[in-house]
Short mmCIF file of C-alpha atoms in Angstrom, two decimals:
data_model
loop_
_atom_site.label_atom_id
_atom_site.label_comp_id
_atom_site.label_asym_id
_atom_site.label_seq_id
_atom_site.Cartn_x
_atom_site.Cartn_y
_atom_site.Cartn_z
CA UNK R 1 -13.58 -11.74 -9.02
CA UNK R 2 -10.21 -9.94 -8.79
CA UNK R 3 -7.42 -12.01 -7.14
CA UNK R 4 -3.80 -11.57 -6.64
CA UNK R 5 -1.21 -14.06 -5.28
CA UNK R 6 2.44 -13.70 -4.48
CA UNK R 7 4.76 -16.58 -4.67
CA UNK R 8 8.30 -16.20 -3.15
CA UNK R 9 11.30 -18.19 -1.94
CA UNK R 10 10.76 -17.56 1.74
CA UNK R 11 14.48 -17.53 2.67
CA UNK R 12 17.22 -15.68 0.68
CA UNK R 13 20.76 -15.34 1.60
CA UNK R 14 22.46 -11.96 1.96
CA UNK R 15 23.91 -10.63 -1.34
CA UNK R 16 21.64 -12.91 -3.38
CA UNK R 17 18.76 -12.04 -5.66
CA UNK R 18 15.07 -12.04 -4.70
CA UNK R 19 12.49 -13.22 -7.22
CA UNK R 20 8.68 -13.15 -6.51
CA UNK R 21 5.85 -13.69 -8.82
CA UNK R 22 2.37 -12.15 -8.61
CA UNK R 23 -0.29 -14.17 -10.39
CA UNK R 24 -3.54 -12.24 -11.04
CA UNK R 25 -7.03 -13.22 -12.16
CA UNK R 26 -10.26 -11.37 -12.82
CA UNK R 27 -8.76 -8.69 -14.84
CA UNK R 28 -6.10 -7.87 -17.58
CA UNK R 29 -2.62 -6.67 -16.92
CA UNK R 30 -2.94 -4.55 -20.16
CA UNK R 31 -5.74 -2.57 -18.38
CA UNK R 32 -4.15 -1.92 -15.05
CA UNK R 33 -0.98 -0.77 -13.50
CA UNK R 34 0.49 -3.26 -11.03
CA UNK R 35 2.68 -2.15 -8.10
CA UNK R 36 4.87 -3.72 -5.53
CA UNK R 37 4.84 -2.58 -1.90
CA UNK R 38 6.78 -4.09 0.99
CA UNK R 39 6.43 -3.95 4.71
CA UNK R 40 9.51 -4.22 6.88
CA UNK R 41 10.01 -3.93 10.60
CA UNK R 42 12.43 -0.96 10.20
CA UNK R 43 10.50 1.14 7.71
CA UNK R 44 6.85 0.03 7.65
CA UNK R 45 5.04 0.20 4.25
CA UNK R 46 7.23 1.23 1.28
CA UNK R 47 6.24 1.61 -2.25
CA UNK R 48 8.78 -0.15 -4.42
CA UNK R 49 7.57 0.67 -7.96
CA UNK R 50 5.00 -0.22 -10.62
CA UNK R 51 4.62 -1.53 -14.21
CA UNK R 52 2.10 0.43 -16.26
CA UNK R 53 -0.67 -1.18 -18.31
CA UNK R 54 1.55 -0.35 -21.34
CA UNK R 55 4.56 -2.07 -19.91
CA UNK R 56 6.80 0.74 -18.96
CA UNK R 57 8.04 1.03 -15.25
CA UNK R 58 8.49 3.45 -12.50
CA UNK R 59 10.61 2.79 -9.58
CA UNK R 60 11.29 4.16 -6.09
CA UNK R 61 14.79 5.62 -6.18
CA UNK R 62 15.45 3.91 -2.94
CA UNK R 63 15.48 0.59 -4.87
CA UNK R 64 16.13 1.76 -8.41
CA UNK R 65 19.76 0.43 -8.83
CA UNK R 66 18.79 -3.07 -7.71
CA UNK R 67 15.05 -3.50 -8.47
CA UNK R 68 13.40 -4.79 -11.75
CA UNK R 69 9.66 -5.17 -12.44
CA UNK R 70 8.41 -7.04 -15.48
CA UNK R 71 5.29 -9.06 -16.52
CA UNK R 72 4.11 -11.86 -18.73
CA UNK R 73 0.61 -10.88 -19.92
CA UNK R 74 -0.03 -14.15 -21.47
CA UNK R 75 0.39 -15.89 -18.08
CA UNK R 76 -1.20 -13.05 -16.03
CA UNK R 77 1.97 -12.67 -14.00
CA UNK R 78 4.04 -9.78 -12.74
CA UNK R 79 7.52 -10.28 -11.44
CA UNK R 80 9.80 -8.58 -8.88
CA UNK R 81 13.51 -9.11 -9.00
CA UNK R 82 15.76 -7.41 -6.54
CA UNK R 83 19.50 -8.06 -6.16
CA UNK R 84 22.18 -7.48 -3.48
CA UNK R 85 19.79 -8.32 -0.76
CA UNK R 86 20.50 -7.27 2.81
CA UNK R 87 19.09 -8.41 6.16
CA UNK R 88 17.12 -5.17 6.28
CA UNK R 89 15.13 -6.35 3.12
CA UNK R 90 13.47 -8.87 5.35
CA UNK R 91 9.73 -8.27 5.34
CA UNK R 92 6.35 -9.13 3.61
CA UNK R 93 6.19 -8.28 -0.10
CA UNK R 94 2.86 -7.37 -1.64
CA UNK R 95 1.62 -6.91 -5.12
CA UNK R 96 -1.26 -4.53 -5.49
CA UNK R 97 -3.38 -3.17 -8.29
CA UNK R 98 -2.58 0.45 -8.96
CA UNK R 99 -6.03 1.88 -8.66
CA UNK R 100 -5.41 3.52 -5.34
CA UNK R 101 -4.63 0.30 -3.56
CA UNK R 102 -8.06 -1.27 -4.14
CA UNK R 103 -6.71 -4.71 -4.44
CA UNK R 104 -3.82 -6.49 -2.62
CA UNK R 105 -2.31 -10.00 -2.61
CA UNK R 106 -1.94 -11.96 0.63
CA UNK R 107 1.72 -11.10 0.77
CA UNK R 108 4.81 -13.30 0.87
CA UNK R 109 7.23 -13.25 3.74
CA UNK R 110 10.88 -12.96 2.59
CA UNK R 111 13.61 -13.52 5.22
CA UNK R 112 17.17 -12.44 4.34
CA UNK R 113 19.50 -14.55 6.44
CA UNK R 114 22.59 -16.78 6.07
CA UNK D 1 9.97 12.25 -0.78
CA UNK D 2 6.65 13.30 0.62
CA UNK D 3 6.53 12.63 4.42
CA UNK D 4 3.18 11.49 5.72
CA UNK D 5 2.84 12.03 9.61
CA UNK D 6 0.02 10.28 11.28
CA UNK D 7 -1.31 11.08 14.83
CA UNK D 8 -1.82 9.61 17.33
CA UNK D 9 0.35 6.52 16.85
CA UNK D 10 -2.15 4.49 18.88
CA UNK D 11 -5.71 4.80 20.12
CA UNK D 12 -7.50 2.80 22.81
CA UNK D 13 -11.40 2.88 22.25
CA UNK D 14 -14.48 1.41 23.56
CA UNK D 15 -16.90 -0.28 21.12
CA UNK D 16 -19.53 2.29 19.98
CA UNK D 17 -17.06 5.26 20.50
CA UNK D 18 -16.20 7.68 17.70
CA UNK D 19 -12.60 8.40 16.86
CA UNK D 20 -10.59 10.61 14.46
CA UNK D 21 -6.99 9.96 13.02
CA UNK D 22 -5.02 12.76 11.62
CA UNK D 23 -2.64 12.58 8.56
CA UNK D 24 -0.39 15.53 7.59
CA UNK D 25 1.73 15.65 4.49
CA UNK D 26 4.96 17.53 3.91
CA UNK D 27 3.77 18.85 0.67
CA UNK D 28 0.40 19.59 -0.85
CA UNK D 29 -1.30 16.44 -2.30
CA UNK D 30 -3.28 18.27 -4.97
CA UNK D 31 -2.18 16.91 -8.42
CA UNK D 32 -2.09 18.99 -11.63
CA UNK D 33 -5.44 17.60 -12.54
CA UNK D 34 -6.92 19.35 -9.51
CA UNK D 35 -7.57 16.10 -7.69
CA UNK D 36 -6.18 14.95 -4.35
CA UNK D 37 -4.73 11.49 -4.22
CA UNK D 38 -4.89 10.74 -0.46
CA UNK D 39 -6.12 7.50 0.66
CA UNK D 40 -6.80 5.42 3.86
CA UNK D 41 -6.05 1.75 4.52
CA UNK D 42 -6.70 -0.62 7.33
CA UNK D 43 -4.64 -3.53 8.08
CA UNK D 44 -6.28 -5.97 10.40
CA UNK D 45 -4.05 -8.33 12.43
CA UNK D 46 -2.39 -11.00 10.09
CA UNK D 47 -3.99 -9.51 7.08
CA UNK D 48 -3.08 -7.55 3.96
CA UNK D 49 -3.97 -3.91 4.00
CA UNK D 50 -7.50 -3.10 2.75
CA UNK D 51 -8.29 0.26 1.21
CA UNK D 52 -11.10 2.09 2.96
CA UNK D 53 -11.25 5.51 1.39
CA UNK D 54 -9.68 6.83 -1.83
CA UNK D 55 -9.20 10.48 -2.87
CA UNK D 56 -9.78 11.96 0.58
CA UNK D 57 -13.51 11.16 0.92
CA UNK D 58 -14.69 8.35 -1.45
CA UNK D 59 -15.77 5.14 0.30
CA UNK D 60 -14.27 2.02 -1.16
CA UNK D 61 -16.58 -0.77 -2.25
CA UNK D 62 -18.31 -2.50 0.71
CA UNK D 63 -16.89 -0.15 3.29
CA UNK D 64 -19.54 0.83 5.95
CA UNK D 65 -20.53 4.54 6.06
CA UNK D 66 -19.26 4.70 9.58
CA UNK D 67 -16.02 5.52 7.95
CA UNK D 68 -15.53 9.08 6.58
CA UNK D 69 -12.58 11.16 5.22
CA UNK D 70 -12.07 14.80 5.05
CA UNK D 71 -9.24 17.30 4.38
CA UNK D 72 -7.44 19.26 1.75
CA UNK D 73 -4.00 20.22 0.59
CA UNK D 74 -1.69 18.88 3.40
CA UNK D 75 -4.17 18.04 6.24
CA UNK D 76 -6.53 15.03 6.34
CA UNK D 77 -8.61 13.21 8.86
CA UNK D 78 -10.26 9.85 8.96
CA UNK D 79 -13.25 9.63 11.24
CA UNK D 80 -14.83 6.33 12.54
CA UNK D 81 -18.29 6.67 14.00
CA UNK D 82 -19.40 4.07 16.42
CA UNK D 83 -16.36 1.78 16.45
CA UNK D 84 -17.02 -1.96 16.04
CA UNK D 85 -14.70 -4.93 16.91
CA UNK D 86 -13.93 -5.52 13.19
CA UNK D 87 -12.47 -2.01 13.04
CA UNK D 88 -9.43 -2.87 15.23
CA UNK D 89 -6.06 -2.97 13.47
CA UNK D 90 -3.53 -0.32 12.12
CA UNK D 91 -4.72 2.53 9.96
CA UNK D 92 -2.55 4.05 7.30
CA UNK D 93 -2.78 7.04 5.06
CA UNK D 94 -1.05 6.86 1.68
CA UNK D 95 -0.47 9.43 -1.11
CA UNK D 96 -0.28 8.73 -4.85
CA UNK D 97 0.08 12.35 -5.99
CA UNK D 98 3.82 12.34 -6.04
CA UNK D 99 6.58 9.90 -6.70
CA UNK D 100 7.62 7.86 -4.80
CA UNK D 101 4.18 6.93 -3.31
CA UNK D 102 4.50 7.06 0.42
CA UNK D 103 2.62 5.88 3.49
CA UNK D 104 2.10 7.13 6.96
CA UNK D 105 3.56 5.40 9.90
CA UNK D 106 0.30 4.01 11.06
CA UNK D 107 -2.21 4.42 13.80
CA UNK D 108 -3.02 1.30 15.95
CA UNK D 109 -6.64 1.15 17.05
CA UNK D 110 -7.03 -1.16 20.09
CA UNK D 111 -9.88 -2.04 22.42
CA UNK D 112 -10.06 -0.24 25.82
#
């Protein structure tokens, strides 16, 4: 069956870079777009961007200058990297399959604090 | 960005009661292919969001038919007939017609 699981660092210091991995099973990354959505106390659910089945990306301009989404299809993994973290970036980060939010990971809590 | 406005922000209901949640968008959600990409999600306490309805009125897999979605253009409604305890949580509408994708602020369904 379809499964998605995020793995993240938990705690990140301000100004540092966040790296999260989403490992999927039950489908191929070359057949589906994969997106990142975060949920913060300040802004609720925010769509961050996605990587298409062909490998190209689309980002929310809110994050564009500091966000990167990539993947390794051989490992069934999608990656989020975001730099210059601020305390307002504290929240739960989800990967989700982009067929109208049909499948979500469990989420990984990221706390930005010194 | 398309702003999604949900009302009410919270609802207090009794089991067995029927309720409706409104979602209004700042722009039409009709895409160039003629389809409307408005979806409804439920986030139960401590859980990831779960998709209930896609493209206005299509029930997701395994979603009971107590849930129904209607609407067009900029005005959409989610109806829950005969609320059950498992329906409690926060409901979100979301649009995938325009970039960036955006979500409503949520409607919290609680027990009376």
